[in-house]
mmCIF file of C-alpha atoms in Angstrom:
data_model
loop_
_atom_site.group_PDB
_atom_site.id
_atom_site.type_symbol
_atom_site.label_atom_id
_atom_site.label_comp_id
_atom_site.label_asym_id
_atom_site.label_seq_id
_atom_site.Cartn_x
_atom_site.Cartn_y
_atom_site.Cartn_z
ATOM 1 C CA UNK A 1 4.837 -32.767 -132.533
ATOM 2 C CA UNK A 2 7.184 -30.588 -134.774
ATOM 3 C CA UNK A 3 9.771 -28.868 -133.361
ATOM 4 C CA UNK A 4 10.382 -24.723 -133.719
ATOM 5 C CA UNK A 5 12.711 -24.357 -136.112
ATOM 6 C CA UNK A 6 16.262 -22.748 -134.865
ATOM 7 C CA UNK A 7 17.148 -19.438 -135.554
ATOM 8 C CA UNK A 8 19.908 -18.853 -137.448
ATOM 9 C CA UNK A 9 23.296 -17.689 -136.078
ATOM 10 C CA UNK A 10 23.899 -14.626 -137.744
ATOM 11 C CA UNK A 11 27.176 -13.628 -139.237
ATOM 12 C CA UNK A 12 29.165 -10.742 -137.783
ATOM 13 C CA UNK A 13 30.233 -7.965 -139.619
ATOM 14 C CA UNK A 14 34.117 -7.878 -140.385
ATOM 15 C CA UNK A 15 33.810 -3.864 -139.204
ATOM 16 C CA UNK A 16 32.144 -5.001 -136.289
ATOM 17 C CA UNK A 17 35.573 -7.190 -135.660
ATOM 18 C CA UNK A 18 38.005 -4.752 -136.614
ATOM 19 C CA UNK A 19 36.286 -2.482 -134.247
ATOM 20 C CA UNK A 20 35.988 -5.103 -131.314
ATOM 21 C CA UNK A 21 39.602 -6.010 -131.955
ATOM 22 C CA UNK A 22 40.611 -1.996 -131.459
ATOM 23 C CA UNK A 23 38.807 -1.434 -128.056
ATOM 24 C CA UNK A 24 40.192 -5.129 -126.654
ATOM 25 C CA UNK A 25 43.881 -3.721 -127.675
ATOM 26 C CA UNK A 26 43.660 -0.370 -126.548
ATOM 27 C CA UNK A 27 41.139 -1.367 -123.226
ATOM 28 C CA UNK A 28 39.292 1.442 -124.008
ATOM 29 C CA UNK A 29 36.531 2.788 -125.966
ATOM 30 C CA UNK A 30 37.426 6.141 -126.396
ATOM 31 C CA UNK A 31 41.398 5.360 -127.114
ATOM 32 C CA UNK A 32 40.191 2.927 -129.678
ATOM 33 C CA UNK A 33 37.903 5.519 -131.155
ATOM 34 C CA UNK A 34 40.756 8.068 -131.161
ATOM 35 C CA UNK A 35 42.988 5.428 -133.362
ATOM 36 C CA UNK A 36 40.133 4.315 -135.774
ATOM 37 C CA UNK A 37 38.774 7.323 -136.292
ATOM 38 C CA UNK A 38 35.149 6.988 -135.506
ATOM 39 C CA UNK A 39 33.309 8.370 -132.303
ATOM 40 C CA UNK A 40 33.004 6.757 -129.213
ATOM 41 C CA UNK A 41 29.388 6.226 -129.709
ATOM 42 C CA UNK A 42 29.640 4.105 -132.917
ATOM 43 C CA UNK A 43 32.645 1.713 -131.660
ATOM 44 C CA UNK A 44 30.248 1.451 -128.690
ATOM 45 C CA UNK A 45 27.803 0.171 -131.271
ATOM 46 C CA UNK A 46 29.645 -1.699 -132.955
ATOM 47 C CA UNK A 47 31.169 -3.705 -130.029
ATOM 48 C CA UNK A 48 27.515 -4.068 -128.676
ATOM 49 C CA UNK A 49 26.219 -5.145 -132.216
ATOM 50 C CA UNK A 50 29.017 -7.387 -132.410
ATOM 51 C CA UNK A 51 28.007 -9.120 -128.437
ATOM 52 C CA UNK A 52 24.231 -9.470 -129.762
ATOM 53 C CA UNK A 53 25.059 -11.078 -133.019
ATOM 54 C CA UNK A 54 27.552 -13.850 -131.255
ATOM 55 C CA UNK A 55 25.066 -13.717 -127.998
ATOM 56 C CA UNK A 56 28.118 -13.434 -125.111
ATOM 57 C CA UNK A 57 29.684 -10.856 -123.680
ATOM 58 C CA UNK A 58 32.569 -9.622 -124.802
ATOM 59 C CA UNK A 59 33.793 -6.933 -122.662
ATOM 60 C CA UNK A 60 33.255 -6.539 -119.068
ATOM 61 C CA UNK A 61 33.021 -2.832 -118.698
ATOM 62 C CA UNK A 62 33.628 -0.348 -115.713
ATOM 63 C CA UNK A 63 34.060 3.592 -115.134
ATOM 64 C CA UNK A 64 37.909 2.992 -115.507
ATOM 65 C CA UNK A 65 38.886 0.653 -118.026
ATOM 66 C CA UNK A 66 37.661 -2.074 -120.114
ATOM 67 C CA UNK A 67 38.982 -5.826 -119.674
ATOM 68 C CA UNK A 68 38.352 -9.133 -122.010
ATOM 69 C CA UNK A 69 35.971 -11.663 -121.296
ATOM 70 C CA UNK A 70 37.064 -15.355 -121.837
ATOM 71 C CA UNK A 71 34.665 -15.379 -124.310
ATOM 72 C CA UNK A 72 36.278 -11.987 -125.709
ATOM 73 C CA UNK A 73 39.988 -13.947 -125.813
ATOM 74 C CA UNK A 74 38.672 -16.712 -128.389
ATOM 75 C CA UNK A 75 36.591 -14.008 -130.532
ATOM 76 C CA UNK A 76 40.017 -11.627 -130.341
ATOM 77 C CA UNK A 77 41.731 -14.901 -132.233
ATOM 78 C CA UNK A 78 39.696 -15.975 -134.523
ATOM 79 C CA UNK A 79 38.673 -12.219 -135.734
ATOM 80 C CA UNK A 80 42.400 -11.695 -136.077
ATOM 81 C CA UNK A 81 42.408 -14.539 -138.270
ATOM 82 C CA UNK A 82 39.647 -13.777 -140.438
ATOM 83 C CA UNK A 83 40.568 -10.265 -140.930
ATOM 84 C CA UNK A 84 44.156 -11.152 -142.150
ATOM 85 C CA UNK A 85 42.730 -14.119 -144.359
ATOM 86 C CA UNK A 86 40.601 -11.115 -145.347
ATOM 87 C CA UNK A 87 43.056 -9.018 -146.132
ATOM 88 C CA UNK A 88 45.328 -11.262 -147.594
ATOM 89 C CA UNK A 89 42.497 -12.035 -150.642
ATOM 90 C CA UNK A 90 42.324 -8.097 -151.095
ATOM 91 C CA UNK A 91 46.053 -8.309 -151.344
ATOM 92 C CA UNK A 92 46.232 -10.865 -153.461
ATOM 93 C CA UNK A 93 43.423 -9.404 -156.066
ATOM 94 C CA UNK A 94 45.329 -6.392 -156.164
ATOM 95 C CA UNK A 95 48.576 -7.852 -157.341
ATOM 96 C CA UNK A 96 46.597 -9.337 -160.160
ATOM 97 C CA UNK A 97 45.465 -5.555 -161.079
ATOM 98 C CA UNK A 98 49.284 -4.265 -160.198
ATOM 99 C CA UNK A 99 47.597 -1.835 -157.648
ATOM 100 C CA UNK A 100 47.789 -2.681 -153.832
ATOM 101 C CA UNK A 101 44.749 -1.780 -151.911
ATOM 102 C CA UNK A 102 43.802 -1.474 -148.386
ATOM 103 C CA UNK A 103 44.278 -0.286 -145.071
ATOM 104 C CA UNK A 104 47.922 0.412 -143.520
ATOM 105 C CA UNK A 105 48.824 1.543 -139.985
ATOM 106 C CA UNK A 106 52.109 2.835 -139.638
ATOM 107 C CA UNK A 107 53.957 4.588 -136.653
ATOM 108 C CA UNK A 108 57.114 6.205 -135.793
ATOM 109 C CA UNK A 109 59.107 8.515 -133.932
ATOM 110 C CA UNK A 110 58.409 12.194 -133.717
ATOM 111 C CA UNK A 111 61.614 13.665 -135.763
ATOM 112 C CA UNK A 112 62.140 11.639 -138.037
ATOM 113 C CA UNK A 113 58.633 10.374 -138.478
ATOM 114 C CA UNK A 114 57.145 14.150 -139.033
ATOM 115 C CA UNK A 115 60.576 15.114 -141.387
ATOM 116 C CA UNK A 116 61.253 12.137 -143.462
ATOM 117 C CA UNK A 117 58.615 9.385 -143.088
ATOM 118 C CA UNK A 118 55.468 11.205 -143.526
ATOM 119 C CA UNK A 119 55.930 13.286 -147.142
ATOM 120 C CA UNK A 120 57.275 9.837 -147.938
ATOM 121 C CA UNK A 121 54.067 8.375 -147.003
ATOM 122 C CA UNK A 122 52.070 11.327 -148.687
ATOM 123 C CA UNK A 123 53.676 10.578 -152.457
ATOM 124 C CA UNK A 124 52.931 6.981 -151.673
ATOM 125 C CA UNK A 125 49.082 7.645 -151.083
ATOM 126 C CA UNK A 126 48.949 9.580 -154.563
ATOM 127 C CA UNK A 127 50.601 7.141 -156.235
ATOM 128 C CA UNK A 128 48.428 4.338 -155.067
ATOM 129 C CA UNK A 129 45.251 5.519 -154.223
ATOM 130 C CA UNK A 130 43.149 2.528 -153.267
ATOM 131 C CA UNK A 131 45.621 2.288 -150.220
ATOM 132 C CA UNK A 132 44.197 4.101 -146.784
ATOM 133 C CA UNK A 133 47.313 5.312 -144.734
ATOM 134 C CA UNK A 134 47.418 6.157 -141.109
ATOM 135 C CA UNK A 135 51.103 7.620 -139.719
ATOM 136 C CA UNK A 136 50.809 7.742 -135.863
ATOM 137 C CA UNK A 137 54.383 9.248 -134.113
ATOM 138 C CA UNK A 138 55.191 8.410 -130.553
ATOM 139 C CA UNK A 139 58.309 9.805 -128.531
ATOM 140 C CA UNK A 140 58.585 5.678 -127.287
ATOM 141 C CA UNK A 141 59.132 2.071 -128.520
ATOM 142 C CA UNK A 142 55.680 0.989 -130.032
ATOM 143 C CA UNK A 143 54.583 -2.690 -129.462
ATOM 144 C CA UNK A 144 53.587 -2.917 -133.025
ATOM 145 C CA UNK A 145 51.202 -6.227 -132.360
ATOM 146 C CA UNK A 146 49.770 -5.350 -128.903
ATOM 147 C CA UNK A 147 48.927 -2.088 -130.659
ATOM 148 C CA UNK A 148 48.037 -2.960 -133.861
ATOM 149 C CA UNK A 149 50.417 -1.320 -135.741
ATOM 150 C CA UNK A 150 51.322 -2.740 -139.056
ATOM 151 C CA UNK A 151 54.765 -0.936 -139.505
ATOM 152 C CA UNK A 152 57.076 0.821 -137.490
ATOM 153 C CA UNK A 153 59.552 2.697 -139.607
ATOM 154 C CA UNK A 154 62.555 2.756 -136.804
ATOM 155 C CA UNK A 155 65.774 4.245 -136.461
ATOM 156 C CA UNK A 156 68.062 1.733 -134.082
ATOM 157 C CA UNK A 157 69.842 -1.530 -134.710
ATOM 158 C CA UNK A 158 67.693 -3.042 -131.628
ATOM 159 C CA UNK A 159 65.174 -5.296 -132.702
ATOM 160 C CA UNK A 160 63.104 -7.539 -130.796
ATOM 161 C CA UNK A 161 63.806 -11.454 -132.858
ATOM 162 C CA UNK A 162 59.787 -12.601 -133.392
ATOM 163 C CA UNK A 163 59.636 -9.103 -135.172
ATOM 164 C CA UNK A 164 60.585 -8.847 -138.894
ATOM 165 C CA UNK A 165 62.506 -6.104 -140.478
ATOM 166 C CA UNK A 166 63.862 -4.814 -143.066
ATOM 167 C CA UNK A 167 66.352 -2.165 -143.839
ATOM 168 C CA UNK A 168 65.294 0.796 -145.472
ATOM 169 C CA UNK A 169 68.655 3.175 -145.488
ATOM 170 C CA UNK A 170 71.821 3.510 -143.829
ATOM 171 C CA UNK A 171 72.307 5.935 -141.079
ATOM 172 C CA UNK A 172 74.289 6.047 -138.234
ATOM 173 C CA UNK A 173 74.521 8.751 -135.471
ATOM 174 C CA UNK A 174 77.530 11.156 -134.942
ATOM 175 C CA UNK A 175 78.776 13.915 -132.250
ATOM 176 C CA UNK A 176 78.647 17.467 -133.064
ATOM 177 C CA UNK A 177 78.584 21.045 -131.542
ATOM 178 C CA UNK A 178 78.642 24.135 -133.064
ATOM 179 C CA UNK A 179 81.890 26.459 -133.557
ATOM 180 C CA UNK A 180 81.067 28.680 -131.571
ATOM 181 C CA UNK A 181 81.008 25.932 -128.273
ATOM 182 C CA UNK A 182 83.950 24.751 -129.468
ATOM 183 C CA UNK A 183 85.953 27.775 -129.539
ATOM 184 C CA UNK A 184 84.911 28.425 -126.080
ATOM 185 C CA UNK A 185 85.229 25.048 -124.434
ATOM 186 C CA UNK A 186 88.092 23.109 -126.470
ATOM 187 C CA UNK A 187 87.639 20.238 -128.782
ATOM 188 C CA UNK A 188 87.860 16.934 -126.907
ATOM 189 C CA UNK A 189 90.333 14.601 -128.224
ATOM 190 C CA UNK A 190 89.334 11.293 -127.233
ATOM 191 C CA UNK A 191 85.572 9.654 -125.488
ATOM 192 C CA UNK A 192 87.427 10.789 -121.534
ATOM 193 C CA UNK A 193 87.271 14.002 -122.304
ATOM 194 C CA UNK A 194 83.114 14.581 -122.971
ATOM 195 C CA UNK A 195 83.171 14.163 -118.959
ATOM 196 C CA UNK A 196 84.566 17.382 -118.884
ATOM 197 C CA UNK A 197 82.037 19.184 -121.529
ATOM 198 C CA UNK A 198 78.562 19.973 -121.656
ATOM 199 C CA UNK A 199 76.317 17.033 -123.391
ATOM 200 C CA UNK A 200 72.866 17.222 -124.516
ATOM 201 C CA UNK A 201 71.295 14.585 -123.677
ATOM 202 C CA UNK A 202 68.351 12.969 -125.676
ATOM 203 C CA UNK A 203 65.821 10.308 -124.315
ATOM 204 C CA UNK A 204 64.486 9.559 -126.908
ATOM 205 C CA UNK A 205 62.215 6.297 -127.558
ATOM 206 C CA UNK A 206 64.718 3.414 -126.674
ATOM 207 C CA UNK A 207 67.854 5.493 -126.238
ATOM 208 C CA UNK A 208 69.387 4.960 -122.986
ATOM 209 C CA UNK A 209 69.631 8.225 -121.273
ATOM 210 C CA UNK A 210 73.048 9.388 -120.699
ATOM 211 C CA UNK A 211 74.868 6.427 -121.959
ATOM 212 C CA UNK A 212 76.781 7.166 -125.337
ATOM 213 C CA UNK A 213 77.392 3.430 -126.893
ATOM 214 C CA UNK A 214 80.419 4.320 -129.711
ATOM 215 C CA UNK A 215 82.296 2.456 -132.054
ATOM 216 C CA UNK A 216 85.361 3.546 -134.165
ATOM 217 C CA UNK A 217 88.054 0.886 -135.831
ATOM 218 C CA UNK A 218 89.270 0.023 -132.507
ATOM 219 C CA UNK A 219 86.442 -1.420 -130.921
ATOM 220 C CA UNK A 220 83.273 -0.152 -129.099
ATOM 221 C CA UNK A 221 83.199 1.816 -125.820
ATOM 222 C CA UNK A 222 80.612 3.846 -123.475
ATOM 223 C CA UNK A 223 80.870 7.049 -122.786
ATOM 224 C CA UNK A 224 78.453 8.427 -119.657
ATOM 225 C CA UNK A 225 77.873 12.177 -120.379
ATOM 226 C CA UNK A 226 75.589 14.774 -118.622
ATOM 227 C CA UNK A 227 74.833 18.451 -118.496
ATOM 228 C CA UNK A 228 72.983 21.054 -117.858
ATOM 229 C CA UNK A 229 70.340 20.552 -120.572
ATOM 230 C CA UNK A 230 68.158 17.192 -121.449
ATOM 231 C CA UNK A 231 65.088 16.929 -123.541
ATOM 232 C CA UNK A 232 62.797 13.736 -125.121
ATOM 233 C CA UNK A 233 62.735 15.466 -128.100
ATOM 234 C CA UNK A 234 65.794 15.422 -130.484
ATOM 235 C CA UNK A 235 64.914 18.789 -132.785
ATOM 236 C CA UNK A 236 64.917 20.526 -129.333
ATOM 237 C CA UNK A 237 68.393 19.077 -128.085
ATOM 238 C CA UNK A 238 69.905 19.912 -131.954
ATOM 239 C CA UNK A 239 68.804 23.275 -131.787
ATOM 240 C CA UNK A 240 69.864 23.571 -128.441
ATOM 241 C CA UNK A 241 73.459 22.463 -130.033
ATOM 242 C CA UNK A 242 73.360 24.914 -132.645
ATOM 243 C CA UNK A 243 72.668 27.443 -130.551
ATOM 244 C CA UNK A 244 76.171 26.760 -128.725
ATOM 245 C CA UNK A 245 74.861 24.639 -125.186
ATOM 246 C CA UNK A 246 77.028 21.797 -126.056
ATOM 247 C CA UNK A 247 77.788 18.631 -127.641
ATOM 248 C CA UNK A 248 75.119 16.209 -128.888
ATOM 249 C CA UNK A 249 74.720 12.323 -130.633
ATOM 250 C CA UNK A 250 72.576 12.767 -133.440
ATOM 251 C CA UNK A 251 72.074 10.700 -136.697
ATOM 252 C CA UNK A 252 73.324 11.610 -140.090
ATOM 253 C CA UNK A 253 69.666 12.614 -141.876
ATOM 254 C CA UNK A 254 69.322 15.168 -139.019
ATOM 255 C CA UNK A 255 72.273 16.944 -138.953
ATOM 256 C CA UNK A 256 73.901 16.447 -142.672
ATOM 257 C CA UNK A 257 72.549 19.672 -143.955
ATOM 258 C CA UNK A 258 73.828 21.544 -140.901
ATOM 259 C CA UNK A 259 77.361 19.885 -141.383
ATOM 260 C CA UNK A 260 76.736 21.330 -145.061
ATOM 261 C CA UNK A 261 76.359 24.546 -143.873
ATOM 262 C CA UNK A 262 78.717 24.306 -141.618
ATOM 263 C CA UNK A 263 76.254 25.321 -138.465
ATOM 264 C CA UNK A 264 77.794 22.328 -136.417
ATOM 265 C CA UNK A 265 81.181 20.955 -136.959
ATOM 266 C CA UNK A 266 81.777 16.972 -136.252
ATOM 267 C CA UNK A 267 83.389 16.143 -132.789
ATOM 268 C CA UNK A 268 85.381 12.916 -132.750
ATOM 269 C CA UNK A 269 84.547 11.643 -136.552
ATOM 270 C CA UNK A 270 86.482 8.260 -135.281
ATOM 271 C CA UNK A 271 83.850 7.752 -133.115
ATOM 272 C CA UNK A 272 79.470 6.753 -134.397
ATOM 273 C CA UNK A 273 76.514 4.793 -133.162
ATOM 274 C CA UNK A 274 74.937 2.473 -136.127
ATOM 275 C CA UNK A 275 71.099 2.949 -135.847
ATOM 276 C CA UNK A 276 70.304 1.993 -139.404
ATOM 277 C CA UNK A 277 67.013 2.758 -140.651
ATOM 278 C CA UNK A 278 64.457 -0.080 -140.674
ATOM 279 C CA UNK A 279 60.917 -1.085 -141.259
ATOM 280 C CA UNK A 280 59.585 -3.041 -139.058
ATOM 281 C CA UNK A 281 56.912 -5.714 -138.807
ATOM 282 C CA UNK A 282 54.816 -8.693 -137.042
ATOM 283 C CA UNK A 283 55.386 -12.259 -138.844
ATOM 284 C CA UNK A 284 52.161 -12.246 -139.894
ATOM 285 C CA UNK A 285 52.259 -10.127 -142.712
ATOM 286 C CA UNK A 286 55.437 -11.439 -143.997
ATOM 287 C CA UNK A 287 53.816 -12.214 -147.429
ATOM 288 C CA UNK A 288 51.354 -9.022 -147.591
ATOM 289 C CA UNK A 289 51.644 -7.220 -150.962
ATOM 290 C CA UNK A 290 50.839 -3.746 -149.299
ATOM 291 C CA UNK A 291 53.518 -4.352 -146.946
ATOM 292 C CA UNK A 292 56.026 -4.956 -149.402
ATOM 293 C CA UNK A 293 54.896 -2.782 -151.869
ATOM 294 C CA UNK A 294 55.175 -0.216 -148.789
ATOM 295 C CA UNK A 295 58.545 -1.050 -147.954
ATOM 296 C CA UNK A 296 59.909 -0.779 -151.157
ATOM 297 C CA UNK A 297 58.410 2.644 -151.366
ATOM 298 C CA UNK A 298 59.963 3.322 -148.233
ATOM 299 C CA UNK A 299 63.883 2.045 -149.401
ATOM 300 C CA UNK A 300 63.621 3.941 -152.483
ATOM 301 C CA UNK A 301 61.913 7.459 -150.467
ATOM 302 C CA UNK A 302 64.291 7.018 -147.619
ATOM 303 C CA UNK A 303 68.148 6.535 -149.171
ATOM 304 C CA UNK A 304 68.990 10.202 -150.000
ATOM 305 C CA UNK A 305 67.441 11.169 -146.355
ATOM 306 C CA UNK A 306 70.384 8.978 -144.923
ATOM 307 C CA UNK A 307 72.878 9.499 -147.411
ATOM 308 C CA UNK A 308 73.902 12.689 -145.819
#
């Protein structure tokens, strides 16, 4: 007697992957719908689409949150693989043609992300048009590959070591205050004498709040400030300064044209924090021509921002 034949395992869909790979990261359907794009009824779809064609289960779901199934955990590996072997071809064709294609999720912090990064980003997209770019800002330290994120154009010297970066500009951050604060509570003279003046203080992503770390030719110190006024948001704190509350730490592509204007004066020019300006990105796209291609973009868009 014959046997039936099999059926065929069918091949899964490498949208049906990216999609899978979204909702595992984020635990959620609807966050992962937010980030793609798409509605929460197609990555639904997909994911379920995705569970038929492999025949397991990928996901166990509940009312609160969504959780990966062992099954899930090899599938999240292997469609990692194949979509960066994936992309890597694309890549690969497109430095044949001289024209870098694909997709590109970048993040960064609110300030400097909405001021300098993003109409960087913009002349990038018309001058290569078969790249897709998302820019995603966050007021904290992204986990670029639990999140997905592709780059992270940072400003800060600290770096996690299995992460690779490279440095875009310059920059380092200064103390100012405007005149008119300074006229009415004194110039301080050395780092002691901020305990006796109003700071603004900034938390910020990974800034430690209230903790100045300086350096100047002599070595580096701390200097623990407070006041009456603290924000997470930097363009609030730096208008706060120019408005006369007090003295802030700010970097040099924020406050150089108010220098320039002389709206804030520089307190203590012996004294800076380095937080050079760096892209930032997971091993696995060390070779990636739209990374690089991205970066460069980046160095070259960036420099005059930190020049100051």
């Amino acid at each position: 007697m014959n046997e039936s034949p099999k059926t065929p395992l069918k091949t899964p869909l490498n949208e049906d992957l990216r999609v899978f790979l979204a909702v595992a990261r984020k635990a959620s359907f609807v966050a992962a719908a937010n980030a793609l794009g798409m509605s929460p009824a197609y990555v639904t779809k997909r994911v379920t689409t995705l569970e038929r064609t492999l025949g397991v289960t990928l996901l166990h779901r509940t009312t609160r949150r969504v959780a990966v199934t062992d099954q899930g955990e090899r599938v999240m590996a292997r469609a990692q693989r194949i979509l960066d072997d994936l992309n890597e071809l694309v890549e690969d064709l497109g430095v044949t043609r001289q024209a870098p294609r694909g997709s590109l999720r970048l993040c960064s912090s609110f300030g400097f992300g909405r001021q300098v990064v993003a109409p960087a980003i913009a002349d990038l997209a018309r001058h290569h048009p078969a790249l897709q770019l998302r820019l995603d800002l966050f007021d904290r330290l992204v986990d670029i590959t639990a999140e997905g994120y592709d780059i992270d154009v940072r400003v800060g010297d600290t770096i996690a070591q299995h992460l690779i970066a490279r440095r875009l500009a310059p920059n380092r951050r200064i103390l100012c205050a405007s005149p008119a604060y300074l006229a009415r509570a004194g110039t301080p003279r050395g780092l002691a004498d901020l305990a006796g003046h109003d700071c603004l203080v900034i938390k910020e992503r990974d800034h430690p709040f209230g903790v100045w770390r300086l350096r100047s030719r002599h070595g580096e110190q701390i200097a623990k400030v407070s006041g009456p006024l603290s924000s997470n948001n930097g363009e609030v704190v730096a208008r706060w300064a120019v408005e006369g509350h007090g003295i802030f730490l700010r970097s040099m592509w924020n406050v150089a044209p108010l220098l320039a204007a002389g709206t804030l004066v520089q307190v203590l020019p012996d004294w800076y924090q380095e937080a050079n300006i760096w892209a930032v990105y997971p091993p696995r796209l060390d070779g990636s021509a739209k990374v690089r291609v991205c970066v460069e973009w980046l160095q070259q868009a960036l420099a005059p921002a930190a020049s100051g």
